[in-house]
CSV table of C-alpha atoms in Angstrom, one decimal:
chain,number,residue,atom,x,y,z
A,1,UNK,CA,32.0,-42.3,7.3
A,2,UNK,CA,32.3,-43.3,3.8
A,3,UNK,CA,29.4,-42.5,1.5
A,4,UNK,CA,27.8,-45.4,-0.3
A,5,UNK,CA,28.7,-45.8,-3.8
A,6,UNK,CA,26.3,-44.7,-6.4
A,7,UNK,CA,24.3,-47.5,-8.0
A,8,UNK,CA,25.1,-49.9,-5.2
A,9,UNK,CA,22.1,-52.0,-3.8
A,10,UNK,CA,20.6,-50.6,-0.6
A,11,UNK,CA,20.9,-52.6,2.5
A,12,UNK,CA,18.4,-55.4,3.0
A,13,UNK,CA,16.6,-53.6,5.8
A,14,UNK,CA,15.9,-50.7,3.5
A,15,UNK,CA,14.4,-52.7,0.6
A,16,UNK,CA,10.6,-52.8,-0.3
A,17,UNK,CA,8.6,-55.1,1.9
A,18,UNK,CA,7.4,-58.3,0.1
A,19,UNK,CA,3.9,-58.3,-1.4
A,20,UNK,CA,1.3,-59.7,0.9
A,21,UNK,CA,-0.9,-62.5,-0.4
A,22,UNK,CA,-4.6,-61.6,-1.2
A,23,UNK,CA,-6.9,-62.0,1.8
A,24,UNK,CA,-9.0,-65.1,1.7
A,25,UNK,CA,-12.6,-64.8,0.6
A,26,UNK,CA,-15.0,-64.6,3.4
A,27,UNK,CA,-17.2,-67.7,3.6
A,28,UNK,CA,-20.9,-67.4,3.6
A,29,UNK,CA,-20.9,-68.6,7.2
A,30,UNK,CA,-18.5,-65.9,8.4
A,31,UNK,CA,-19.9,-63.0,6.4
A,32,UNK,CA,-23.4,-61.8,7.3
A,33,UNK,CA,-23.3,-58.9,4.8
A,34,UNK,CA,-23.0,-61.0,1.7
A,35,UNK,CA,-26.3,-61.5,-0.3
A,36,UNK,CA,-26.5,-64.7,-2.1
A,37,UNK,CA,-28.7,-64.8,-5.2
A,38,UNK,CA,-31.0,-67.9,-5.1
A,39,UNK,CA,-32.9,-69.0,-8.2
A,40,UNK,CA,-36.6,-69.7,-7.5
A,41,UNK,CA,-37.4,-73.3,-7.3
A,42,UNK,CA,-39.4,-74.6,-10.3
A,43,UNK,CA,-43.2,-74.8,-9.7
A,44,UNK,CA,-44.5,-78.3,-9.8
A,45,UNK,CA,-46.8,-79.0,-12.7
A,46,UNK,CA,-50.4,-79.2,-11.8
A,47,UNK,CA,-52.2,-81.9,-13.7
A,48,UNK,CA,-55.2,-80.6,-15.7
A,49,UNK,CA,-58.6,-81.4,-14.2
A,50,UNK,CA,-60.4,-84.2,-16.0
A,51,UNK,CA,-63.2,-83.0,-18.2
A,52,UNK,CA,-66.5,-84.6,-17.0
A,53,UNK,CA,-68.7,-85.7,-19.9
A,54,UNK,CA,-72.3,-85.6,-18.9
A,55,UNK,CA,-75.0,-87.3,-20.9
A,56,UNK,CA,-77.7,-85.1,-22.3
A,57,UNK,CA,-80.8,-84.9,-20.1
A,58,UNK,CA,-83.6,-87.2,-21.1
A,59,UNK,CA,-86.6,-85.5,-22.7
A,60,UNK,CA,-89.3,-84.5,-20.3
A,61,UNK,CA,-92.1,-87.0,-20.3
A,62,UNK,CA,-95.3,-86.0,-22.0
A,63,UNK,CA,-98.0,-84.8,-19.6
A,64,UNK,CA,-100.7,-87.3,-18.9
A,65,UNK,CA,-103.9,-86.8,-20.9
A,66,UNK,CA,-106.5,-84.7,-19.2
A,67,UNK,CA,-109.2,-87.0,-18.0
A,68,UNK,CA,-112.6,-86.5,-19.5
A,69,UNK,CA,-115.2,-84.9,-17.4
A,70,UNK,CA,-117.1,-87.8,-15.8
A,71,UNK,CA,-120.4,-86.1,-16.5
A,72,UNK,CA,-119.5,-86.2,-20.2
A,73,UNK,CA,-118.0,-89.7,-20.2
A,74,UNK,CA,-121.0,-91.4,-18.6
A,75,UNK,CA,-124.3,-92.4,-20.2
A,76,UNK,CA,-125.1,-94.4,-23.3
A,77,UNK,CA,-125.2,-93.0,-26.8
A,78,UNK,CA,-128.8,-92.0,-27.5
A,79,UNK,CA,-128.2,-91.2,-31.2
A,80,UNK,CA,-125.5,-92.1,-33.8
A,81,UNK,CA,-123.1,-89.2,-34.2
A,82,UNK,CA,-123.9,-89.0,-37.9
A,83,UNK,CA,-127.6,-88.2,-37.1
A,84,UNK,CA,-126.5,-85.5,-34.6
A,85,UNK,CA,-124.5,-83.7,-37.3
A,86,UNK,CA,-127.7,-82.3,-38.7
A,87,UNK,CA,-129.7,-79.6,-37.1
A,88,UNK,CA,-131.9,-82.1,-35.3
A,89,UNK,CA,-133.7,-85.4,-35.6
A,90,UNK,CA,-137.2,-86.8,-35.0
A,91,UNK,CA,-138.1,-89.1,-32.1
A,92,UNK,CA,-141.6,-90.4,-32.5
A,93,UNK,CA,-144.0,-87.4,-32.8
A,94,UNK,CA,-141.3,-85.1,-31.3
A,95,UNK,CA,-138.4,-83.2,-32.8
A,96,UNK,CA,-135.1,-82.8,-31.0
A,97,UNK,CA,-132.8,-80.0,-32.2
A,98,UNK,CA,-129.6,-78.3,-31.3
A,99,UNK,CA,-129.7,-75.1,-29.3
A,100,UNK,CA,-127.2,-72.7,-30.9
A,101,UNK,CA,-125.6,-69.5,-29.5
A,102,UNK,CA,-124.0,-67.9,-32.5
A,103,UNK,CA,-121.7,-70.6,-34.0
A,104,UNK,CA,-121.5,-72.7,-30.9
A,105,UNK,CA,-123.9,-75.3,-29.6
A,106,UNK,CA,-125.1,-74.6,-26.1
A,107,UNK,CA,-127.5,-77.6,-25.6
A,108,UNK,CA,-130.6,-79.3,-27.0
A,109,UNK,CA,-134.3,-78.6,-27.3
A,110,UNK,CA,-137.4,-80.7,-27.9
A,111,UNK,CA,-140.6,-79.6,-29.6
A,112,UNK,CA,-143.6,-81.3,-28.1
A,113,UNK,CA,-146.4,-79.6,-30.1
A,114,UNK,CA,-149.0,-81.6,-28.2
A,115,UNK,CA,-150.3,-78.9,-25.9
A,116,UNK,CA,-151.7,-75.4,-26.2
A,117,UNK,CA,-153.0,-72.9,-23.8
A,118,UNK,CA,-156.4,-71.5,-24.5
A,119,UNK,CA,-154.9,-68.0,-24.8
A,120,UNK,CA,-151.9,-69.0,-26.9
A,121,UNK,CA,-151.2,-67.4,-30.3
A,122,UNK,CA,-150.8,-69.8,-33.3
A,123,UNK,CA,-147.0,-69.5,-33.1
A,124,UNK,CA,-146.8,-70.5,-29.4
A,125,UNK,CA,-145.6,-74.1,-29.2
A,126,UNK,CA,-145.0,-76.5,-26.4
A,127,UNK,CA,-141.2,-77.0,-26.2
A,128,UNK,CA,-138.3,-77.3,-23.8
A,129,UNK,CA,-134.6,-76.6,-23.8
A,130,UNK,CA,-131.7,-77.6,-21.7
A,131,UNK,CA,-128.1,-76.4,-21.9
A,132,UNK,CA,-124.9,-78.3,-21.1
A,133,UNK,CA,-124.2,-76.2,-18.0
A,134,UNK,CA,-120.8,-75.0,-16.8
A,135,UNK,CA,-117.6,-76.9,-16.2
A,136,UNK,CA,-117.4,-78.0,-12.6
A,137,UNK,CA,-121.1,-77.3,-12.0
A,138,UNK,CA,-122.7,-80.4,-13.4
A,139,UNK,CA,-121.7,-80.0,-17.0
A,140,UNK,CA,-123.6,-82.6,-19.1
A,141,UNK,CA,-123.1,-84.5,-22.4
A,142,UNK,CA,-125.2,-84.5,-25.5
A,143,UNK,CA,-126.6,-87.9,-24.5
A,144,UNK,CA,-127.6,-86.8,-21.0
A,145,UNK,CA,-129.3,-83.6,-22.3
A,146,UNK,CA,-131.3,-85.6,-24.9
A,147,UNK,CA,-132.2,-88.3,-22.3
A,148,UNK,CA,-133.7,-85.6,-20.0
A,149,UNK,CA,-135.7,-84.0,-22.8
A,150,UNK,CA,-137.1,-87.4,-23.9
A,151,UNK,CA,-138.3,-88.1,-20.3
A,152,UNK,CA,-139.9,-84.6,-20.2
A,153,UNK,CA,-141.7,-85.4,-23.5
A,154,UNK,CA,-142.9,-88.7,-22.1
A,155,UNK,CA,-144.2,-86.9,-19.0
A,156,UNK,CA,-146.4,-84.8,-21.3
A,157,UNK,CA,-148.5,-87.9,-22.1
A,158,UNK,CA,-150.0,-87.5,-18.6
A,159,UNK,CA,-151.4,-84.1,-19.6
A,160,UNK,CA,-154.4,-84.1,-21.8
A,161,UNK,CA,-153.8,-82.5,-25.2
A,162,UNK,CA,-157.1,-80.7,-24.8
A,163,UNK,CA,-156.3,-79.1,-21.5
A,164,UNK,CA,-156.9,-75.3,-21.4
A,165,UNK,CA,-153.5,-74.8,-19.8
A,166,UNK,CA,-151.8,-77.8,-21.3
A,167,UNK,CA,-148.7,-76.1,-22.6
A,168,UNK,CA,-148.1,-74.2,-19.3
A,169,UNK,CA,-148.6,-77.4,-17.3
A,170,UNK,CA,-146.1,-79.3,-19.5
A,171,UNK,CA,-143.4,-76.7,-19.8
A,172,UNK,CA,-143.4,-75.7,-16.1
A,173,UNK,CA,-144.7,-78.7,-14.3
A,174,UNK,CA,-141.5,-80.8,-14.5
A,175,UNK,CA,-139.4,-78.1,-12.8
A,176,UNK,CA,-135.6,-78.5,-13.2
A,177,UNK,CA,-135.0,-81.4,-15.6
A,178,UNK,CA,-131.7,-82.2,-13.9
A,179,UNK,CA,-133.4,-82.9,-10.6
A,180,UNK,CA,-136.6,-84.4,-11.9
A,181,UNK,CA,-135.3,-87.0,-14.3
A,182,UNK,CA,-132.4,-89.4,-14.7
A,183,UNK,CA,-129.8,-88.5,-17.3
A,184,UNK,CA,-128.5,-92.1,-17.5
A,185,UNK,CA,-131.6,-93.9,-18.8
A,186,UNK,CA,-130.6,-95.9,-21.9
A,187,UNK,CA,-131.9,-95.1,-25.4
A,188,UNK,CA,-133.5,-98.5,-25.6
A,189,UNK,CA,-135.5,-98.0,-22.4
A,190,UNK,CA,-136.7,-94.6,-23.6
A,191,UNK,CA,-137.8,-96.0,-26.9
A,192,UNK,CA,-139.7,-98.7,-25.0
A,193,UNK,CA,-141.4,-96.1,-22.9
A,194,UNK,CA,-142.4,-94.0,-25.9
A,195,UNK,CA,-143.9,-97.0,-27.6
A,196,UNK,CA,-146.0,-97.8,-24.5
A,197,UNK,CA,-147.1,-94.2,-24.2
A,198,UNK,CA,-148.2,-94.0,-27.8
A,199,UNK,CA,-150.1,-97.2,-27.5
A,200,UNK,CA,-151.9,-96.0,-24.4
A,201,UNK,CA,-152.7,-92.6,-26.1
A,202,UNK,CA,-154.6,-94.1,-29.0
């Protein structure tokens, strides 16, 4: 029944409970709610692709030369090129000249002057022309044109110079020179024929 003295310690069962130790940290295996921060793994270094050094392409080969037209490449030379540089040249009693169209040469012509028609004017002369032709259609060279004209002139010796229609017979009698005569007869052979024709005409 006695009251406790003031300032006296309270009984042990009435004192403050001892402090509890801090709870242990939850491990990563036991706590499913804890988010772990994971640093990204470093990216592996990709080696630089090797630079391919390509040699410069070789220059394109030059195109092959264009072959000369066989029709122009064949046949012997009938006159030196220097003589053909002029307007024309003489061959025996005949005169062979260039046929011009403006500034361009289109072929060759030969003046016979041996034949006349009875009805001709004084300016009408016995003569013949031949052109080179067209590429791909039997185009001929200077030598071939001249060779055909010389053979045409030689054929005129078979026509009398006194014939009333001599010019007409000579100009039109041979027809197409390309079909009638041979364009590949040599100059030497034509000169021989001319000499023989002149000797027989005297």
